[in-house]
Amino acid sequence: MGMSWITRLAKQAPVPVFVAIVDDAPVDMARLALHPDLSLVDSPRAAAILLVAGTLPDALMPHLQRLHDQLPHPRATVQWQSSRVGGLSDASISVSRDDDIVAALKEIRDALMSGARQSEPDLLPDVPPNEWRGVGPHGQGGKGMMGGTPYGRPMAKRAEDIRDGLKLDAYTADLGPFLPMFPPGLMLRLSLQGDVIQTVGVTHPPFDCDWDQGAAMLRLLGLPALGERSLRPKSQDDLALTRLIRFSGCRRAIPPGLGRTRDGSDVRDRFARLMAAPVDPIIPDIGETTLGDLLVGCEWHEAMLVLNSFDSGSLRRLCAYTSARDKQSGTDTQEHGAHDPHAGHTT
Amino acid sequence: MSLAVEIAALIAALTAGILIAAILDEGCRAWVAGRGRVSPLAPLRVAAAHLLRQRLSTEAPDRMTWFLAIAGYLALAATGLALVPIGPNTALLGLNSGVVLWGACEALVVVVVFLHGWSPNAPLALIGAYRYVAIGLPIMLLSMFVLIAAALPARSLDLREIVTSQAGLWNVIRQPLGLPLFLFLGLSLTLRGPFDYADSSDLAGGTSSEDSGANRAGWQIARLAMLTGFSAVAASAFLGGYLGPVLPGLIWLILKTLVVMVVIIALTHLLARMPAARMLTLIWTVLLPLSFAHLLWAGLEALS
């Protein structure tokens, strides 16, 4: 009896959806973000439904499978306007262009809650991504507590810090391709010390699709409500929005000179043009700039602002130069990682 | 009052505070976002939905500290609220050194937030944890200057005395910089808006990015509890607490607490957050000197 009222209450909550945006994602994503019956969450841990928007390339399927297993039970997968078969749970539901996606999501969530629909089991076995290859008391493989590659993941080791000379543990991981603060599809191999980026390699370039850059930048600047407002139809004529954005001090919050490209524009300039009415994005002159030139030495938050300040075309060019440069200097990201350095954190 | 009644009253006050804070937050967010009306039940529905979902674990988490972080955050919020005087010489936790205990609570918030980011054994959560500590330390210094300044006119570190000392003039007028600086601390203690360096969206939720089910609900509730505790302490230290004409003291205290709460919530949704390095520069070169000047001003004013 006690559970029934709590279930009834929970059924009135917006459906928490984690969206994996794919190449040919439907263009009306903004409509989902604005719908009062949905809540697009930042982490799969907070979601009940994994929504795959578009058709996923095979190469990224393992990442989606790992993502899937990070949703808490009861959970379901919905493929929206996707032509894919297989790879995901057999029970996953396909929703075509003509169907009402919001109604479908609500129906599935309600069925999950009432138990009419079974929760999807894990797609991958719940084991470490690599074998235990350690020696020593903790299997870490190195000397004492340092070094080694337990479960195929290199232990964090102290390395030179490029910023202040303070030696800290460097940590290398593949991040993406569904991280909510990354442009869709982008997957980077980053070495981090604390939150400062030391090296950047491109594992997968972003998809060639537009995303709501202005709203993404506002969210990164801690203004999700204003970001939501900027997605509304006719937000161009919303004088209050323009005023609120100005008074929030978001332009001043962005460090000057951050992510400067050859044409002299920095994140501040690109942000200002995204916020202009009408939106008038800068297509910066990339030249032969690499992501490393822009991101190395940035702290995490700054790096996210830099990444989201570029349109997908410019970002794809940046990624192409970065990969080409890495190949030239023989540090191909694919080579120095015979093992997957950090499977499991593709949140 | 017996101890059991006192504790029950504290829990009731905290629960009411959490509910009101959640509704105000949702309402303010919807207003800024240009959304339609929101139901006052909305936060309860979301909490219920969280509770019905599985509590997932990560690979090799620190389960004990994960639980302790959430429980500790709630306990610190409750301690703050218990220190607040509800009438002349009446407080659940009447201490001669109440301000010192509150200062300890503030410092321990840094510890519990760090533990919350540490526990899931995941990179984004840990980055949030480290970043919070980097910002937390100078913010605590700022808070100490501001609180000592508030204690000077009372010549006491007792929160009850600090309220009594404002009978003629509230600290918010006597020490005009005090409340604005203290509000920054409040944003930091509750992981909000411009000072949310732990749970921000550039880290997909930071320390709470790996929380699911009851853990997620628990952490969000603890944040709202801290908002309640902080607002009540700020209302007492700067807005004269229970002091006021006509209405009973408790009503005044509640009204002033709500005012502080609304201001914090509004700042959350209206002020941008700068990258941590830029914020550190701002705190060390502008806010801390400002708070020291504020302390000097309060000291000279108390001497005269």
XYZ file of C-alpha atoms in Angstrom:
651
model
C 0.000 0.000 0.000
C 2.843 2.317 0.944
C 4.485 1.882 -2.430
C 1.393 2.705 -4.406
C 1.156 6.383 -3.463
C 4.869 6.885 -4.018
C 4.563 5.261 -7.450
C 1.615 7.463 -8.254
C 3.632 10.520 -7.238
C 6.660 9.366 -9.243
C 4.570 8.825 -12.370
C 3.731 12.534 -12.407
C 7.413 13.491 -12.509
C 8.954 14.407 -15.864
C 10.508 11.397 -17.611
C 14.286 11.483 -17.032
C 15.921 10.821 -20.403
C 19.596 10.602 -21.305
C 19.980 11.456 -24.985
C 22.783 9.951 -27.045
C 22.904 12.251 -30.060
C 24.082 10.598 -33.256
C 25.143 11.770 -36.713
C 21.738 12.111 -38.330
C 19.957 13.145 -35.156
C 16.470 14.557 -35.644
C 16.585 18.322 -35.812
C 13.827 18.983 -33.296
C 16.011 18.196 -30.274
C 15.226 21.630 -28.822
C 11.576 20.620 -28.651
C 12.513 17.731 -26.360
C 14.576 19.989 -24.108
C 11.617 22.336 -23.704
C 8.904 19.749 -23.182
C 7.531 19.951 -19.622
C 6.970 16.181 -19.432
C 10.615 15.378 -20.144
C 13.782 16.130 -18.273
C 17.009 15.713 -20.235
C 19.571 14.664 -17.642
C 23.347 15.112 -17.632
C 24.236 11.660 -16.398
C 22.931 8.200 -17.345
C 22.802 7.485 -13.603
C 19.884 9.894 -13.335
C 17.975 8.541 -16.333
C 15.224 5.966 -16.739
C 15.327 5.909 -20.540
C 18.265 5.949 -22.921
C 17.175 7.751 -26.068
C 19.351 7.073 -29.108
C 18.570 9.870 -31.541
C 19.646 8.832 -35.028
C 21.605 5.867 -36.383
C 24.801 5.063 -34.520
C 27.917 4.080 -36.517
C 29.190 0.602 -35.641
C 32.501 1.958 -34.353
C 30.773 3.720 -31.474
C 28.494 0.823 -30.519
C 30.702 -0.457 -27.654
C 30.556 2.968 -26.036
C 26.783 3.061 -26.266
C 26.607 -0.405 -24.736
C 28.725 0.712 -21.790
C 26.570 3.790 -21.437
C 23.448 1.630 -21.456
C 24.671 -0.436 -18.529
C 25.144 2.693 -16.437
C 21.417 3.398 -16.276
C 19.809 2.298 -13.013
C 16.992 -0.245 -13.100
C 14.230 -0.099 -14.186
C 15.467 1.150 -17.540
C 14.636 1.025 -21.248
C 16.217 1.998 -24.553
C 14.412 3.916 -27.262
C 15.822 4.299 -30.761
C 14.425 7.401 -32.374
C 14.450 7.681 -36.151
C 17.124 5.040 -36.317
C 17.599 2.484 -39.050
C 19.844 0.272 -36.964
C 19.035 -3.282 -35.987
C 20.988 -5.157 -33.363
C 23.707 -4.113 -30.963
C 21.299 -2.838 -28.352
C 18.906 -4.718 -26.125
C 16.408 -6.920 -27.971
C 13.695 -5.188 -26.008
C 14.665 -1.722 -27.218
C 11.849 0.210 -28.830
C 11.965 1.962 -32.176
C 10.118 5.220 -32.624
C 9.810 6.549 -36.143
C 9.574 10.110 -37.387
C 5.791 10.056 -37.504
C 5.195 8.874 -33.964
C 4.855 11.160 -30.988
C 8.163 10.674 -29.204
C 7.080 12.307 -25.935
C 3.957 10.181 -25.614
C 6.007 7.068 -26.365
C 8.598 7.918 -23.715
C 5.913 8.551 -21.083
C 4.158 5.326 -21.890
C 7.387 3.331 -21.575
C 8.317 4.987 -18.294
C 4.877 4.252 -16.820
C 5.089 0.640 -17.950
C 8.526 0.330 -16.337
C 7.210 1.713 -13.073
C 4.131 -0.419 -12.878
C 6.176 -3.495 -13.750
C 4.254 -4.118 -16.976
C 7.546 -3.785 -18.795
C 10.687 -5.670 -17.834
C 13.819 -3.671 -17.115
C 16.576 -4.295 -19.676
C 19.451 -6.469 -18.503
C 23.115 -5.460 -18.927
C 24.485 -5.660 -22.463
C 28.047 -6.283 -21.352
C 29.367 -8.685 -18.733
C 30.032 -6.989 -15.396
C 33.771 -7.625 -15.443
C 36.817 -5.363 -15.693
C 37.475 -4.314 -19.304
C 40.929 -5.863 -19.281
C 42.529 -8.789 -17.516
C 44.303 -8.489 -14.244
C 47.909 -8.124 -15.269
C 49.414 -7.156 -12.005
C 52.179 -8.322 -9.754
C 52.744 -7.331 -6.178
C 50.433 -7.285 -3.174
C 47.796 -5.107 -4.805
C 48.277 -6.414 -8.316
C 49.349 -2.995 -9.396
C 52.401 -4.296 -11.235
C 54.792 -1.481 -10.390
C 56.994 -0.897 -7.414
C 55.378 -0.239 -4.064
C 52.119 1.563 -4.602
C 53.190 3.267 -7.830
C 53.048 2.398 -11.506
C 51.729 -0.700 -13.198
C 48.587 -1.340 -15.195
C 46.043 -3.158 -13.026
C 43.096 -4.291 -15.172
C 44.816 -2.756 -18.178
C 44.527 0.768 -16.854
C 47.763 2.603 -16.221
C 48.028 3.778 -12.623
C 48.238 7.533 -12.330
C 51.898 8.524 -12.146
C 53.487 11.794 -11.217
C 54.510 13.863 -14.198
C 55.852 17.323 -14.941
C 53.137 19.914 -14.716
C 53.166 22.450 -17.518
C 51.511 25.178 -15.543
C 53.095 25.644 -12.137
C 55.779 22.973 -11.832
C 53.885 21.174 -9.076
C 54.231 17.477 -9.833
C 50.871 15.763 -9.684
C 49.451 12.468 -10.856
C 48.757 12.516 -14.570
C 45.658 10.618 -15.594
C 44.868 9.548 -19.147
C 41.399 8.573 -20.326
C 39.183 8.481 -23.373
C 36.280 10.829 -22.828
C 33.146 10.961 -24.959
C 31.408 10.407 -27.340
C 28.156 10.999 -25.432
C 29.352 13.368 -22.713
C 26.657 16.052 -22.393
C 29.202 18.897 -22.276
C 31.102 17.695 -25.361
C 29.913 18.546 -28.869
C 27.991 15.419 -30.025
C 30.208 12.553 -31.178
C 33.495 14.081 -30.064
C 35.767 11.656 -28.262
C 39.125 12.804 -26.934
C 42.023 11.067 -25.277
C 42.977 13.524 -22.571
C 45.817 13.493 -20.071
C 44.799 15.481 -17.035
C 46.670 16.684 -14.003
C 44.009 17.689 -11.556
C 41.694 19.460 -13.970
C 44.458 20.879 -16.182
C 44.776 19.374 -19.649
C 48.280 18.164 -20.500
C 47.838 16.353 -23.817
C 44.983 16.011 -26.301
C 44.417 13.340 -28.928
C 41.334 12.833 -31.073
C 39.739 9.381 -30.871
C 36.579 10.312 -32.769
C 35.701 13.643 -34.419
C 32.366 15.304 -33.679
C 29.399 14.516 -35.907
C 28.679 16.863 -38.735
C 25.523 18.253 -37.180
C 24.475 21.507 -35.629
C 23.773 21.648 -31.955
C 22.434 24.488 -29.844
C 25.764 26.116 -29.145
C 24.359 29.182 -27.426
C 22.342 27.122 -24.948
C 25.326 24.811 -24.389
C 27.575 27.778 -23.577
C 25.005 29.204 -21.139
C 24.731 25.838 -19.397
C 28.522 25.667 -19.111
C 28.492 29.120 -17.563
C 26.130 27.894 -14.858
C 22.973 29.379 -16.361
C 20.820 26.382 -17.362
C 17.569 28.313 -16.958
C 18.708 31.022 -19.374
C 19.982 28.299 -21.689
C 16.518 26.755 -21.720
C 14.951 30.129 -22.386
C 17.265 30.729 -25.351
C 15.918 27.545 -26.963
C 12.357 28.822 -26.996
C 10.863 29.787 -30.323
C 11.129 33.528 -30.916
C 13.815 33.845 -28.238
C 15.437 36.293 -30.680
C 12.778 38.841 -29.793
C 13.018 38.162 -26.066
C 14.370 41.458 -24.739
C 14.278 40.224 -21.141
C 16.513 37.315 -22.140
C 19.062 39.655 -23.707
C 19.029 41.780 -20.591
C 19.303 38.824 -18.202
C 22.247 37.442 -20.180
C 23.993 40.809 -20.032
C 23.420 41.231 -16.282
C 24.554 37.692 -15.521
C 28.089 38.805 -16.350
C 28.718 35.765 -18.516
C 30.893 37.652 -20.985
C 33.177 38.814 -18.194
C 33.180 35.327 -16.700
C 35.010 34.031 -19.774
C 38.760 34.691 -19.441
C 39.949 37.106 -22.158
C 42.127 35.545 -24.853
C 40.827 32.028 -24.144
C 40.879 29.802 -27.254
C 42.198 32.505 -29.581
C 42.401 31.418 -33.219
C 44.465 32.841 -36.088
C 41.861 35.412 -37.013
C 42.204 36.888 -33.527
C 38.797 35.829 -32.245
C 38.602 34.256 -28.792
C 35.838 32.471 -26.864
C 34.472 35.811 -25.664
C 34.049 37.059 -29.234
C 32.499 33.837 -30.442
C 30.153 33.763 -27.435
C 29.065 37.361 -28.018
C 28.192 36.564 -31.634
C 26.213 33.494 -30.556
C 24.225 35.666 -28.166
C 23.634 38.369 -30.764
C 20.190 38.782 -32.294
C 20.085 37.442 -34.925
C 22.707 34.811 -34.133
C 25.755 35.569 -36.240
C 28.334 32.892 -35.516
C 32.007 33.495 -36.292
C 33.526 30.906 -38.611
C 37.052 31.275 -37.321
C 40.187 30.952 -39.395
C 41.599 27.702 -38.052
C 44.769 27.679 -40.181
C 46.703 24.666 -38.994
C 45.752 25.072 -35.366
C 45.396 21.818 -33.443
C 43.224 21.084 -30.449
C 46.460 20.789 -28.473
C 47.350 24.409 -29.288
C 43.997 25.497 -27.917
C 43.420 23.159 -24.987
C 46.776 22.244 -23.444
C 47.175 24.175 -20.209
C 43.464 24.944 -19.943
C 41.560 23.760 -16.941
C 38.519 21.583 -17.557
C 35.874 24.306 -17.475
C 37.887 26.538 -19.830
C 38.461 23.627 -22.208
C 34.713 22.919 -22.369
C 34.038 26.580 -23.157
C 36.637 26.457 -25.950
C 35.209 23.267 -27.476
C 31.629 24.525 -27.462
C 32.570 27.911 -28.918
C 33.292 26.303 -32.312
C 30.736 25.295 -34.926
C 30.915 21.648 -35.925
C 32.677 22.386 -39.224
C 35.518 24.275 -37.554
C 35.762 21.681 -34.820
C 36.006 18.878 -37.372
C 38.822 20.757 -39.127
C 40.600 21.228 -35.792
C 40.260 17.500 -35.091
C 41.573 16.625 -38.569
C 44.696 18.790 -38.096
C 45.223 17.357 -34.638
C 45.118 13.773 -35.930
C 47.351 14.638 -38.908
C 49.922 16.297 -36.667
C 49.894 13.335 -34.292
C 50.496 10.952 -37.181
C 53.405 13.076 -38.408
C 55.119 13.082 -35.070
C 54.423 9.390 -34.653
C 52.314 9.701 -31.547
C 49.161 8.347 -33.053
C 46.608 8.074 -30.323
C 45.683 4.615 -31.503
C 49.257 3.348 -31.176
C 50.274 4.193 -27.666
C 47.144 2.665 -26.308
C 47.381 -1.043 -26.997
C 44.806 -1.427 -24.255
C 41.760 0.647 -23.601
C 43.072 3.031 -20.948
C 39.806 3.798 -19.430
C 36.906 1.759 -20.491
C 33.868 2.447 -18.373
C 33.958 6.206 -18.053
C 32.080 7.150 -21.155
C 29.351 8.703 -19.080
C 11.400 21.223 26.584
C 12.644 17.722 26.670
C 15.387 16.645 24.296
C 13.076 14.462 22.198
C 10.686 17.338 21.557
C 13.584 19.628 20.671
C 14.976 17.156 18.159
C 11.535 16.568 16.652
C 11.076 20.332 16.296
C 14.459 20.622 14.608
C 13.657 17.865 12.127
C 10.257 19.402 11.400
C 11.809 22.823 10.806
C 14.487 21.355 8.557
C 11.928 19.354 6.552
C 9.747 22.417 6.081
C 12.806 24.402 5.032
C 13.843 21.765 2.480
C 10.356 21.650 0.959
C 10.043 25.422 0.732
C 13.557 25.753 -0.702
C 12.828 23.095 -3.321
C 9.593 24.784 -4.403
C 11.191 28.246 -4.499
C 14.122 26.896 -6.509
C 11.862 25.175 -9.019
C 9.659 28.238 -9.285
C 12.576 30.624 -9.760
C 14.155 28.382 -12.378
C 10.882 28.105 -14.288
C 10.431 31.872 -14.135
C 13.917 32.593 -15.465
C 13.517 29.895 -18.117
C 10.223 31.436 -19.244
C 8.345 28.223 -18.528
C 4.719 28.112 -17.464
C 3.584 27.565 -13.901
C 5.092 24.761 -11.903
C 3.249 22.582 -9.463
C 4.349 22.878 -5.833
C 4.424 19.082 -5.852
C 7.082 18.977 -8.595
C 10.094 18.487 -6.287
C 8.278 15.734 -4.372
C 7.488 13.905 -7.608
C 11.099 14.012 -8.740
C 12.263 12.808 -5.320
C 9.760 9.936 -5.424
C 10.973 8.956 -8.898
C 14.570 8.901 -7.672
C 13.647 6.751 -4.704
C 12.004 4.151 -6.956
C 15.145 3.701 -9.044
C 18.043 1.440 -8.284
C 21.014 2.746 -6.314
C 23.869 1.868 -8.641
C 27.389 1.349 -7.557
C 30.565 2.094 -9.484
C 33.710 0.009 -9.837
C 35.518 -0.158 -6.485
C 33.661 2.702 -4.759
C 34.262 3.810 -1.199
C 30.766 2.903 0.025
C 31.191 4.049 3.587
C 32.352 7.571 2.722
C 29.686 7.804 0.007
C 27.042 7.333 2.693
C 28.910 9.442 5.245
C 29.185 12.357 2.819
C 25.422 12.543 2.360
C 24.599 11.929 6.018
C 27.316 14.330 7.130
C 26.086 17.124 4.861
C 22.584 16.750 6.347
C 23.971 16.678 9.883
C 26.008 19.850 9.297
C 22.907 21.605 7.976
C 20.928 20.485 11.034
C 23.697 21.707 13.355
C 23.637 25.116 11.706
C 19.888 25.361 12.129
C 20.074 24.234 15.761
C 22.438 27.112 16.559
C 19.934 29.741 15.441
C 18.307 31.589 18.360
C 14.511 31.572 18.175
C 13.988 34.023 21.028
C 15.957 35.883 23.711
C 18.483 33.392 25.070
C 16.603 30.521 23.418
C 18.293 28.264 20.935
C 18.255 24.502 20.556
C 22.024 24.603 20.708
C 22.846 27.581 22.921
C 26.620 27.832 22.981
C 28.941 30.606 24.131
C 31.005 29.847 21.063
C 28.202 29.274 18.583
C 29.965 31.150 15.782
C 32.998 28.901 16.197
C 30.855 25.792 15.853
C 29.231 27.218 12.716
C 32.705 27.949 11.345
C 33.593 24.312 11.963
C 30.440 23.251 10.106
C 31.460 25.405 7.139
C 34.915 23.852 7.046
C 33.467 20.349 7.320
C 31.212 21.024 4.326
C 34.417 21.168 2.269
C 35.314 17.760 3.667
C 31.947 16.107 2.971
C 31.753 17.536 -0.555
C 35.248 16.245 -1.239
C 34.304 12.815 0.128
C 31.209 12.780 -2.052
C 33.371 13.316 -5.117
C 36.010 10.882 -3.950
C 33.725 7.973 -3.119
C 32.490 6.828 -6.565
C 36.057 6.345 -7.869
C 35.287 8.227 -11.076
C 37.204 11.030 -12.818
C 34.540 13.706 -13.284
C 33.359 13.381 -9.698
C 36.921 13.636 -8.418
C 37.690 16.720 -10.517
C 34.632 18.364 -8.968
C 35.853 17.405 -5.508
C 39.350 18.842 -5.972
C 38.061 21.983 -7.573
C 35.639 22.548 -4.694
C 38.431 22.301 -2.145
C 40.544 24.832 -4.086
C 37.695 27.357 -3.988
C 36.465 26.308 -0.548
C 39.615 27.282 1.344
C 39.715 31.021 0.478
C 35.934 31.237 0.806
C 36.219 29.930 4.376
C 38.794 32.649 5.151
C 36.385 35.238 3.815
C 33.610 33.850 5.964
C 35.774 33.968 9.101
C 36.540 37.672 8.578
C 32.885 38.433 8.021
C 31.661 36.459 11.033
C 34.280 37.930 13.368
C 33.186 41.370 12.195
C 29.589 40.466 13.046
C 30.696 39.262 16.489
C 32.614 42.479 17.304
C 29.645 44.720 18.205
C 28.277 41.929 20.409
C 31.657 41.360 22.077
C 30.742 37.696 22.001
C 31.015 34.644 19.788
C 27.561 33.567 20.937
C 25.015 33.766 18.127
C 22.357 34.693 20.734
C 24.441 37.714 21.812
C 25.014 38.670 18.183
C 21.260 38.844 17.635
C 20.726 40.844 20.856
C 23.417 43.322 19.812
C 21.375 44.177 16.708
C 18.415 45.508 18.730
C 19.280 49.104 17.788
C 20.718 48.590 14.323
C 20.914 45.444 12.198
C 24.331 44.331 11.089
C 23.267 44.512 7.468
C 23.215 48.307 7.845
C 25.985 48.672 10.408
C 28.350 46.537 8.298
C 27.054 46.933 4.745
C 29.600 44.582 3.137
C 28.941 41.734 5.549
C 25.793 40.168 4.123
C 26.804 40.353 0.424
C 30.132 38.667 1.189
C 28.412 36.091 3.392
C 25.958 35.308 0.565
C 28.911 34.237 -1.606
C 29.798 31.769 1.116
C 26.188 30.548 1.089
C 26.327 29.902 -2.654
C 29.523 27.953 -2.132
C 28.229 25.930 0.850
C 25.122 24.890 -1.078
C 26.986 24.246 -4.396
C 24.975 26.792 -6.300
C 25.246 28.953 -9.398
C 28.365 31.113 -9.583
C 30.082 29.149 -6.792
C 29.079 25.645 -7.848
C 32.507 24.223 -8.527
C 31.602 20.725 -7.307
C 28.362 19.723 -9.053
C 28.419 21.871 -12.172
C 27.188 20.890 -15.600
C 30.605 21.187 -17.251
C 31.371 18.000 -15.287
C 27.969 16.387 -16.010
C 27.005 16.924 -12.381
C 30.504 16.643 -10.872
C 30.507 14.979 -7.473
C 26.916 13.815 -7.972
C 27.431 12.569 -11.549
C 27.574 8.954 -10.358
C 24.686 9.215 -7.883
C 21.549 7.292 -8.691
C 18.365 6.361 -6.889
C 18.200 7.170 -3.186
C 21.764 8.536 -3.172
C 20.858 11.177 -5.743
C 17.734 12.182 -3.836
C 19.694 12.234 -0.574
C 22.431 14.514 -1.853
C 19.995 17.001 -3.382
C 17.979 17.032 -0.150
C 21.156 17.628 1.843
C 22.006 20.598 -0.380
C 18.577 22.104 0.251
C 18.939 21.401 3.973
C 22.218 23.332 3.969
C 20.460 26.184 2.162
C 17.896 26.241 4.986
C 20.534 26.124 7.718
C 22.672 28.778 6.072
C 19.730 31.125 5.449
C 18.690 30.959 9.106
C 22.235 31.651 10.313
C 22.631 34.556 7.871
C 19.268 35.992 8.946
C 20.414 35.882 12.574
C 23.917 37.258 12.025
C 22.951 40.127 9.714
C 19.180 40.718 9.725
C 18.529 40.697 13.441
C 17.107 37.171 13.608
C 13.951 37.025 15.699
C 13.970 40.792 16.428
C 11.075 42.818 15.071
C 7.919 44.679 16.065
C 4.327 43.381 16.426
C 4.769 39.844 15.077
C 6.146 37.094 17.295
C 9.916 36.528 17.085
C 9.650 33.147 15.440
C 7.625 34.600 12.545
C 10.216 37.334 12.036
C 12.958 34.727 11.973
C 11.096 32.647 9.394
C 10.396 35.668 7.202
C 14.015 36.812 7.265
C 15.254 33.294 6.582
C 12.979 33.142 3.545
C 14.310 36.473 2.289
C 17.898 35.213 2.419
C 16.826 31.944 0.779
C 15.097 33.736 -2.102
C 18.120 35.963 -2.693
C 20.465 32.941 -2.806
C 18.136 31.091 -5.189
C 17.796 34.120 -7.457
C 21.586 34.591 -7.584
C 21.903 30.898 -8.478
C 19.937 31.300 -11.676
C 21.033 34.802 -12.627
C 24.797 34.984 -12.101
C 27.325 33.317 -14.403
C 30.083 31.052 -13.121
C 33.629 31.760 -14.180
C 36.361 29.152 -14.546
C 37.966 28.194 -11.229
C 41.334 29.891 -11.840
C 39.622 33.187 -12.626
C 37.441 32.841 -9.523
C 40.511 32.127 -7.350
C 42.119 35.326 -8.613
C 38.932 37.240 -7.879
C 38.676 35.831 -4.350
C 42.322 36.338 -3.371
C 42.822 39.762 -4.956
C 39.403 41.392 -4.523
C 37.028 39.610 -2.157
C 39.524 38.762 0.591
C 41.064 42.271 0.764
C 37.518 43.591 0.763
C 36.531 41.336 3.643
C 39.636 42.381 5.565
C 38.795 46.055 5.042
C 35.305 45.184 6.211
C 36.691 43.639 9.400
C 38.863 46.715 9.988
C 35.838 48.960 9.524
C 33.788 46.880 11.954
C 36.636 46.940 14.493
C 37.046 50.715 14.347
C 33.299 51.141 14.526
C 33.123 48.912 17.619
C 35.919 50.895 19.319
C 34.313 54.287 18.752
